[in-house]
Tab-separated table of C-alpha atoms in Angstrom:
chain	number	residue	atom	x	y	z
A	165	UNK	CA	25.866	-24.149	11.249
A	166	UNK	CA	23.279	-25.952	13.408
A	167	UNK	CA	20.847	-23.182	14.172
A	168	UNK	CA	20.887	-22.256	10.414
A	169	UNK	CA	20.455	-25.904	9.111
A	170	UNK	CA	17.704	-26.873	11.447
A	171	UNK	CA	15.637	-24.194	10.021
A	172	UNK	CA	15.761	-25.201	6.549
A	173	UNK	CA	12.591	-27.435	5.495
A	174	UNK	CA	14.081	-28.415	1.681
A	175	UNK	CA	16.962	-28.174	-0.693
A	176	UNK	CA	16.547	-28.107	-4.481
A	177	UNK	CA	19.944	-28.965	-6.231
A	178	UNK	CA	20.478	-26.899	-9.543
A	179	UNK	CA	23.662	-26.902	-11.766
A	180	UNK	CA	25.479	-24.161	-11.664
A	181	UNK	CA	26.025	-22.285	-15.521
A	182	UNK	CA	28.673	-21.239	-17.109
A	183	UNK	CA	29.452	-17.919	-15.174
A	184	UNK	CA	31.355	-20.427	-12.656
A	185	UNK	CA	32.193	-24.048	-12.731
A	186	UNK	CA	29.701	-26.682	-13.669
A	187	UNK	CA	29.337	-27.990	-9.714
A	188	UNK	CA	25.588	-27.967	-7.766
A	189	UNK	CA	24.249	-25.628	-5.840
A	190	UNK	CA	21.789	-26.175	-3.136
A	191	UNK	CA	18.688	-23.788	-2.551
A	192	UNK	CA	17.398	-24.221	1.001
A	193	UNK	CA	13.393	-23.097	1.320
A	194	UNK	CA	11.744	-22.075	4.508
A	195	UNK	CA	7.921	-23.638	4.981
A	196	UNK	CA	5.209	-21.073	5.230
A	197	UNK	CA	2.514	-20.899	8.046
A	198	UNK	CA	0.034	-22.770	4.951
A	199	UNK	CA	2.720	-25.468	4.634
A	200	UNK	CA	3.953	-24.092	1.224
A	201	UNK	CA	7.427	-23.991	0.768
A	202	UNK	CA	9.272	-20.552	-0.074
A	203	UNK	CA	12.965	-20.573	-1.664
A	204	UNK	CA	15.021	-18.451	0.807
A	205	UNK	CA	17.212	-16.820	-1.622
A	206	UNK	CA	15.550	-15.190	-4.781
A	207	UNK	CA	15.902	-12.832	-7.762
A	208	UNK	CA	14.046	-9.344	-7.522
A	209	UNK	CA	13.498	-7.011	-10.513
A	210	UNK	CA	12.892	-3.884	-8.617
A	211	UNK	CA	14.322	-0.597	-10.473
A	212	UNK	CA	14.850	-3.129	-13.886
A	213	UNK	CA	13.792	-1.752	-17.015
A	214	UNK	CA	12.276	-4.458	-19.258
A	215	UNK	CA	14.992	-4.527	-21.193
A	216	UNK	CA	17.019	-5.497	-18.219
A	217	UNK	CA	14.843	-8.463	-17.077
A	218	UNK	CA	15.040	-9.217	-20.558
A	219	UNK	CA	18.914	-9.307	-20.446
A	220	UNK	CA	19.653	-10.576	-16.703
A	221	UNK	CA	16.601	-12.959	-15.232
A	222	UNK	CA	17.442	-15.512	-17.829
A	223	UNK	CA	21.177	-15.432	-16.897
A	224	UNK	CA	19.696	-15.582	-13.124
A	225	UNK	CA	17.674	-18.241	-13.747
A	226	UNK	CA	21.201	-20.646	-15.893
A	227	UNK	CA	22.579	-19.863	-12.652
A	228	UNK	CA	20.094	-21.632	-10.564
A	229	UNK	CA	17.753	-18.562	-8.947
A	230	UNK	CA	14.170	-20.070	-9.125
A	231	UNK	CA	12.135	-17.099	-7.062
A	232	UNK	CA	11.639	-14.446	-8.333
A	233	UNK	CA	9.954	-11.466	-7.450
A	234	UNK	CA	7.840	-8.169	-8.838
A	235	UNK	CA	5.345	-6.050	-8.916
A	236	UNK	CA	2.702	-4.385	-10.978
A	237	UNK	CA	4.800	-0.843	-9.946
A	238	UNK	CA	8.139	-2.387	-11.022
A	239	UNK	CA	6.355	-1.802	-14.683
A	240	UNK	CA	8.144	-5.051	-15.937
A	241	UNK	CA	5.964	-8.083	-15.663
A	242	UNK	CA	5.492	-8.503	-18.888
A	243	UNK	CA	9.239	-8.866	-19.400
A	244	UNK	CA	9.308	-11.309	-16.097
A	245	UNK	CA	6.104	-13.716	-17.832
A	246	UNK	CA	8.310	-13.249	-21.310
A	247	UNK	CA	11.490	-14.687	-19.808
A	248	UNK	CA	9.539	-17.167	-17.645
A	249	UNK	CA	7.652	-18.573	-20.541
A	250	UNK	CA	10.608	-18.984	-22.671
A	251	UNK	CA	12.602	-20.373	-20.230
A	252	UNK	CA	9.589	-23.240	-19.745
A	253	UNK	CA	9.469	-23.772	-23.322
A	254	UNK	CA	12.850	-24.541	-23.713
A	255	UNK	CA	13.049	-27.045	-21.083
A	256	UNK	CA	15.569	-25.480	-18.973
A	257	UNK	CA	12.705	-25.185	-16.276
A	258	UNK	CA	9.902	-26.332	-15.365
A	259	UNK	CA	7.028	-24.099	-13.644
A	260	UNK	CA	6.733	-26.312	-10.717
A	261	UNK	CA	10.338	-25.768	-10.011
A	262	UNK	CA	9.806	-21.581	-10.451
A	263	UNK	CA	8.389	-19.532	-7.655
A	264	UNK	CA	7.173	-16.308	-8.569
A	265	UNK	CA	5.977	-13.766	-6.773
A	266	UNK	CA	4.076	-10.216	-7.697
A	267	UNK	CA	2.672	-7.071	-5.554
A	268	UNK	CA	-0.114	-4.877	-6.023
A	269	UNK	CA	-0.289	-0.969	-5.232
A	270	UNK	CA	-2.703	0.739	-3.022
A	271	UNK	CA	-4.593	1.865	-6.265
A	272	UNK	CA	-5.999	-2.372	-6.743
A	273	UNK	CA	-6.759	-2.555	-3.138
A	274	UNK	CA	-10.720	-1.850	-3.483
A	275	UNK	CA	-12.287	-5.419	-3.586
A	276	UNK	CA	-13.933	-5.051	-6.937
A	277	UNK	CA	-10.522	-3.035	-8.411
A	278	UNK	CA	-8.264	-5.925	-6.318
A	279	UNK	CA	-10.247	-9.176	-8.509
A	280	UNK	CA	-9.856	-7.165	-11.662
A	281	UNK	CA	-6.006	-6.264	-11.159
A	282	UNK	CA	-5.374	-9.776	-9.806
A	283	UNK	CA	-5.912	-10.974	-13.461
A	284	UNK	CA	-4.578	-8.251	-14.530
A	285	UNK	CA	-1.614	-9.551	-13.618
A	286	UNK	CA	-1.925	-12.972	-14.197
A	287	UNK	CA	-2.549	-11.843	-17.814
A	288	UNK	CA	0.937	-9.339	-17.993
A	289	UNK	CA	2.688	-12.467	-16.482
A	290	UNK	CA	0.942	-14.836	-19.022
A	291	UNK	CA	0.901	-17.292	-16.445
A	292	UNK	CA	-2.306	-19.576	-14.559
A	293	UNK	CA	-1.015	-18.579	-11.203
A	294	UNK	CA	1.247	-16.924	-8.486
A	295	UNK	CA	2.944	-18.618	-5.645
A	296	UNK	CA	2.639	-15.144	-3.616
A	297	UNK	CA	1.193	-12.325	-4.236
A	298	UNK	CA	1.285	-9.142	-2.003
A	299	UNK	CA	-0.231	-5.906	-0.727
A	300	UNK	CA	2.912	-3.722	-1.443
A	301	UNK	CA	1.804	-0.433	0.601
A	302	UNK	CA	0.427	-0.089	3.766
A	303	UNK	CA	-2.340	2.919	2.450
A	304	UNK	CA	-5.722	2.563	1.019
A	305	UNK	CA	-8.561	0.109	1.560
A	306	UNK	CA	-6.184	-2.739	2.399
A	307	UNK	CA	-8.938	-4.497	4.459
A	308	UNK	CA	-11.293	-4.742	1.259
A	309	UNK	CA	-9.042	-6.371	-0.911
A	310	UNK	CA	-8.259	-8.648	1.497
A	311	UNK	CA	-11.038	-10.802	0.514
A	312	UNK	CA	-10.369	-10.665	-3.792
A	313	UNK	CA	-7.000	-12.135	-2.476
A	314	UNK	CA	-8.552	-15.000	-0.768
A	315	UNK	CA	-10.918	-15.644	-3.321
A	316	UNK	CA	-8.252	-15.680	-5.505
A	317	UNK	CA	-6.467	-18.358	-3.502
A	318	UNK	CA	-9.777	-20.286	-3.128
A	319	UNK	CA	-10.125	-20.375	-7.260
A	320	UNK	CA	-6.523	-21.630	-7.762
A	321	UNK	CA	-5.079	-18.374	-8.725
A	322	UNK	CA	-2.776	-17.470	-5.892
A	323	UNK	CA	-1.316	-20.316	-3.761
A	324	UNK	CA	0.025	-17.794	-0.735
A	325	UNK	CA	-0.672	-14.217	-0.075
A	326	UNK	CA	0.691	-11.626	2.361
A	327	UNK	CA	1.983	-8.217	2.746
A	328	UNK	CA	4.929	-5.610	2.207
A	329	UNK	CA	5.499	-2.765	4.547
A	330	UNK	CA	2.791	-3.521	7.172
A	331	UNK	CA	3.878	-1.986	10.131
A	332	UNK	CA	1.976	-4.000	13.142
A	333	UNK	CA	-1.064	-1.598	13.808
A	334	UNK	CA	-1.930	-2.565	9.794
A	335	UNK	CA	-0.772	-6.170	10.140
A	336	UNK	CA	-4.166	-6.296	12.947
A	337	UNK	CA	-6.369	-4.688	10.770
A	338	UNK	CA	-5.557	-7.151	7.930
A	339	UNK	CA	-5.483	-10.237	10.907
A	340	UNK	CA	-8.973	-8.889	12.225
A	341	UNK	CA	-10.815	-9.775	8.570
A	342	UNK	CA	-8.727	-12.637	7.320
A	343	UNK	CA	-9.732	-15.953	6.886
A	344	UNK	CA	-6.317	-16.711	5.778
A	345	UNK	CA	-3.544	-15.338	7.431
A	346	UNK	CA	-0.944	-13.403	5.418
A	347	UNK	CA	2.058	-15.882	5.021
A	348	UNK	CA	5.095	-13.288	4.797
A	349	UNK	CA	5.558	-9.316	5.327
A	350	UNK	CA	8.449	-7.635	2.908
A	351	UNK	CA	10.099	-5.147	4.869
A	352	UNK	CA	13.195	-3.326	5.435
A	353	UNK	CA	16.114	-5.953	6.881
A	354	UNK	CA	19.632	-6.424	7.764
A	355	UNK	CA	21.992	-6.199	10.554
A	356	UNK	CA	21.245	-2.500	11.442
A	357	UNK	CA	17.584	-3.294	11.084
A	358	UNK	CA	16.659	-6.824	12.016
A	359	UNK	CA	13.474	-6.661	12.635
A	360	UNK	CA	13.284	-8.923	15.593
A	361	UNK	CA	10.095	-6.727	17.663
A	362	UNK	CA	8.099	-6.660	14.551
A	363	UNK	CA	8.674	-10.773	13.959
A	364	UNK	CA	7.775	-11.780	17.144
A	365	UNK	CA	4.722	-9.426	17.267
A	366	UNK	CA	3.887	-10.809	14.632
A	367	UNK	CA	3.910	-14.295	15.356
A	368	UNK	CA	1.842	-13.363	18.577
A	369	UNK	CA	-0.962	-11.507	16.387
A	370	UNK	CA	-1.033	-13.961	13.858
A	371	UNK	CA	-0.739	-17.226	16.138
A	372	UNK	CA	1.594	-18.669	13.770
A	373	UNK	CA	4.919	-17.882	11.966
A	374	UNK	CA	4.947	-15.296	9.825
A	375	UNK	CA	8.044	-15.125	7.811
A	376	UNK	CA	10.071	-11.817	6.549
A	377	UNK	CA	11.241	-11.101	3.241
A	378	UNK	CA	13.948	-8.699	3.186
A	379	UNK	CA	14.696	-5.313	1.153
A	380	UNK	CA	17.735	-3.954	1.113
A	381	UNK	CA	19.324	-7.194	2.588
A	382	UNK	CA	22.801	-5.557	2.203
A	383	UNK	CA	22.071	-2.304	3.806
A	384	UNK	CA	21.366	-0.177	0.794
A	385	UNK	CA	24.581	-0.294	-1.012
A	386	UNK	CA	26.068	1.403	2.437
A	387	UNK	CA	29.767	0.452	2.858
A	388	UNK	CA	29.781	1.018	6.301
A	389	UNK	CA	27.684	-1.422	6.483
A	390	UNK	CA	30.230	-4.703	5.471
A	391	UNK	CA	32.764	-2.726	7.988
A	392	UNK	CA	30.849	-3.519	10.985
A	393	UNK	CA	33.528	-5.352	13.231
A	394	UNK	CA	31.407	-8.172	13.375
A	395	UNK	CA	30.581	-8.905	9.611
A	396	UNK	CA	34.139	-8.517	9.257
A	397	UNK	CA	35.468	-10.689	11.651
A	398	UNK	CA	32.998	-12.908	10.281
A	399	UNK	CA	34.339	-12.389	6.939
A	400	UNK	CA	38.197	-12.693	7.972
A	401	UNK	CA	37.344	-16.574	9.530
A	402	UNK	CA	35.411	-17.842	6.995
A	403	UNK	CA	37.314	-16.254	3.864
A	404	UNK	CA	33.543	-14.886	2.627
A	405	UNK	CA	32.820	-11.313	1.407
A	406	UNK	CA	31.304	-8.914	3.799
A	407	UNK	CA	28.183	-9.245	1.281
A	408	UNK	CA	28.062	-13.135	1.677
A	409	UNK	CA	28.368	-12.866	5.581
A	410	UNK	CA	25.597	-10.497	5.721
A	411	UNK	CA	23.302	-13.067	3.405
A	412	UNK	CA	24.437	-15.990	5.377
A	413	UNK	CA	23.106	-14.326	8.443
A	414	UNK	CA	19.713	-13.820	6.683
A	415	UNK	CA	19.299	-17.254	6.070
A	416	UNK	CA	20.206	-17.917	9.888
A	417	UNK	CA	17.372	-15.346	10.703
A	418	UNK	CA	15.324	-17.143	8.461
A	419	UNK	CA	14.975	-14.103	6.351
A	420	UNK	CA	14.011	-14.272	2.476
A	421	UNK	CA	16.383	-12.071	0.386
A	422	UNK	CA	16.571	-10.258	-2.861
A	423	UNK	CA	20.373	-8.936	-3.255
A	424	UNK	CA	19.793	-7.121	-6.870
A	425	UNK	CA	22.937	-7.019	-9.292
A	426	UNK	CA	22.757	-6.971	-12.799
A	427	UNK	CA	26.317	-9.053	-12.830
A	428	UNK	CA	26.331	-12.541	-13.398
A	429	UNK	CA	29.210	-13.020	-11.270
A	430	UNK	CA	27.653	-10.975	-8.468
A	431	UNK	CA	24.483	-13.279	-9.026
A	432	UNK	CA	27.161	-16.250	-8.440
A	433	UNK	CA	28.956	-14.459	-5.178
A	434	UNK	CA	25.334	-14.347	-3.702
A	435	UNK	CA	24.492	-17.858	-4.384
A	436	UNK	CA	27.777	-18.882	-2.958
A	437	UNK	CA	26.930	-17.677	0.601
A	438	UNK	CA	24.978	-20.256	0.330
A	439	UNK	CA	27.854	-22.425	1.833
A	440	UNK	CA	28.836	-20.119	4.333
A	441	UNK	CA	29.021	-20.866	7.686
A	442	UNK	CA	28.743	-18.972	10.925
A	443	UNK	CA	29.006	-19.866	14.222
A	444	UNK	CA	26.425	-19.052	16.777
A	445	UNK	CA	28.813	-16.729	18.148
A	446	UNK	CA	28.889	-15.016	15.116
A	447	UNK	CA	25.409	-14.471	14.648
A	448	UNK	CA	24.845	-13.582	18.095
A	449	UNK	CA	27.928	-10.727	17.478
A	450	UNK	CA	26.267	-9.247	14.286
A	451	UNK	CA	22.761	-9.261	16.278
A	452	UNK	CA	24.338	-6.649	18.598
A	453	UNK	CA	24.649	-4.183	15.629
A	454	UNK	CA	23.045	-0.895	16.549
A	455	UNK	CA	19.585	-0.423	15.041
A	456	UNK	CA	18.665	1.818	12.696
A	457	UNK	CA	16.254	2.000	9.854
A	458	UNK	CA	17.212	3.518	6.199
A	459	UNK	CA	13.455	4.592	5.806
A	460	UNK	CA	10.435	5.102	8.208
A	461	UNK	CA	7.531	3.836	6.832
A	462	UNK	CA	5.156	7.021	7.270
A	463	UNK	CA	1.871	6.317	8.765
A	464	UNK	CA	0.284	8.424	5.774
A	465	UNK	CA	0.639	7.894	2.223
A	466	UNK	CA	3.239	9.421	0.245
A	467	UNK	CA	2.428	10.712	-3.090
A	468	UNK	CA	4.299	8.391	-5.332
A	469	UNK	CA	1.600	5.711	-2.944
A	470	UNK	CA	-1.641	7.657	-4.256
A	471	UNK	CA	-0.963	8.289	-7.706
A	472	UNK	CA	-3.015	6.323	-10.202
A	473	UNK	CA	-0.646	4.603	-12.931
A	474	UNK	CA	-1.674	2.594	-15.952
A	475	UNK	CA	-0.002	-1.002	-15.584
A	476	UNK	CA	-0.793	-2.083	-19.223
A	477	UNK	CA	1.735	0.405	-20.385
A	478	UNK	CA	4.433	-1.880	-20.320
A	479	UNK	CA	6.729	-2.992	-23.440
């Protein structure tokens, strides 16, 4: 589709493994407002045990998936940096091929808590660097930590940073002390949320393109969701799931997504929308979706936001 190949900046071909036919798959990335490219379809770990990672990122990664993304609340990047590492010392990546993202919780925000928990996870990860790293709450001293995370960029330990759940009020506050802007914001996206107001006040605040990653891309396991008339006509022309419809439209938002499934052939399904095609028609149809959120972001911190946790504790 035009509108959704004109926004692509890069493809990486990887071979596909042996959960489907040994063809090649193509990975289109979207170009941040620093000029870094981001892969537009990743892996995400949220709700994984370690166990799990250890099980199904390496299965994620045969299949081609080079982003992928945690946090120091997922409790599981140790597991992510043990996979990772392996994977790099067998050969069957290389790190400059990987993009690997992490989040921090309102507890690291404090600027001399944020340069301590910055290596802190660096050192759980066993890895030099991040590509991204994120504020993952909107809560706490946000503003202060701003500053560990650009002094971490400026001594080669982050290459991009930005936010998670910044609703725009916050987004300003973090705008009115950066000296680099915050590249992406993670937030809530799909068809019944598509967070077009918040993107282009964004854009306006920041003065450049700032580009949304997506949680629950597929509408929070909600069925009603793929029966929207419009995914499924979608899904009737093209012969594509209502799930591979629904990620194909992401990329033509220029959205970043995270479908989690523990199923290899699941992880194949959602690389295959890849290759799906929607008109403009299409995309206009599923953009008239009703709007509704799954969650409201409160403006005050929820408990599970405030409590102090102990991120070594990992196995």
């Amino acid at each position: 589709m035009t509108r959704q190949l004109n926004r692509l900046t890069e493809m990486t071909a990887v071979p596909r493994s042996r959960y489907e036919e040994q063809t090649m798959i193509t990975i289109p990335s979207f170009t941040m407002n620093n000029g870094i490219n981001i892969p537009a379809l990743g892996y995400g770990v949220f709700q994984m045990t370690s166990d799990q990672v250890r099980e199904h990122l390496p299965q994620a990664l045969e299949l081609g998936y080079r982003h992928i993304d945690t946090a120091n609340a997922y409790f599981n990047e140790v597991a992510v940096g043990e996979v990772v590492r392996d994977a790099i010392a067998a050969g069957s990546v290389k790190r400059e091929d990987l993009f690997i993202t992490s989040k921090l919780f309102p507890q690291s925000y404090p600027y001399a808590q944020a340069v301590k928990d910055i290596d802190a996870t660096l050192e759980r990860l066993g890895l030099d660097y991040l590509d991204l790293l994120l504020f993952h709450q909107p809560y706490g001293e946000y503003t202060s930590g701003w500053k560990a995370m650009e002094e971490a960029v400026a001594a080669g330990k982050i290459r991009s940073i930005g936010l998670s759940n910044f609703p725009i009020a916050k987004f300003q506050e973090i705008l009115d002390v950066a000296s680099i802007k915050p590249v992406v914001n993670q937030v809530e996206a799909h068809p019944r949320w598509n967070q077009h107001e918040l993107k282009a006040r964004m854009d306006r605040a920041a003065g450049t393109e700032v580009l949304v990653e997506a949680w629950y891309p597929l509408g929070h396991g909600d069925k009603t969701l793929l029966e929207e008339p419009a995914i499924a006509a979608a899904a009737q022309r093209t012969g594509a799931t209502p799930a591979q419809v629904i990620l194909a439209w992401h990329l033509a938002e220029k959205n970043i997504t995270f479908p989690k499934t523990l199923n290899p052939a699941h992880m194949a399904d959602n690389l295959a929308a890849l290759d799906v095609t929607l008109t403009e028609a299409e995309i206009a149809a599923i953009n008239e979706t009703p709007q509704a959120p799954y969650y409201v972001i409160p403006d005050e911190p929820p408990a599970f936001t405030t409590t102090v946790n102990d991120y070594s504790q990992q196995a």
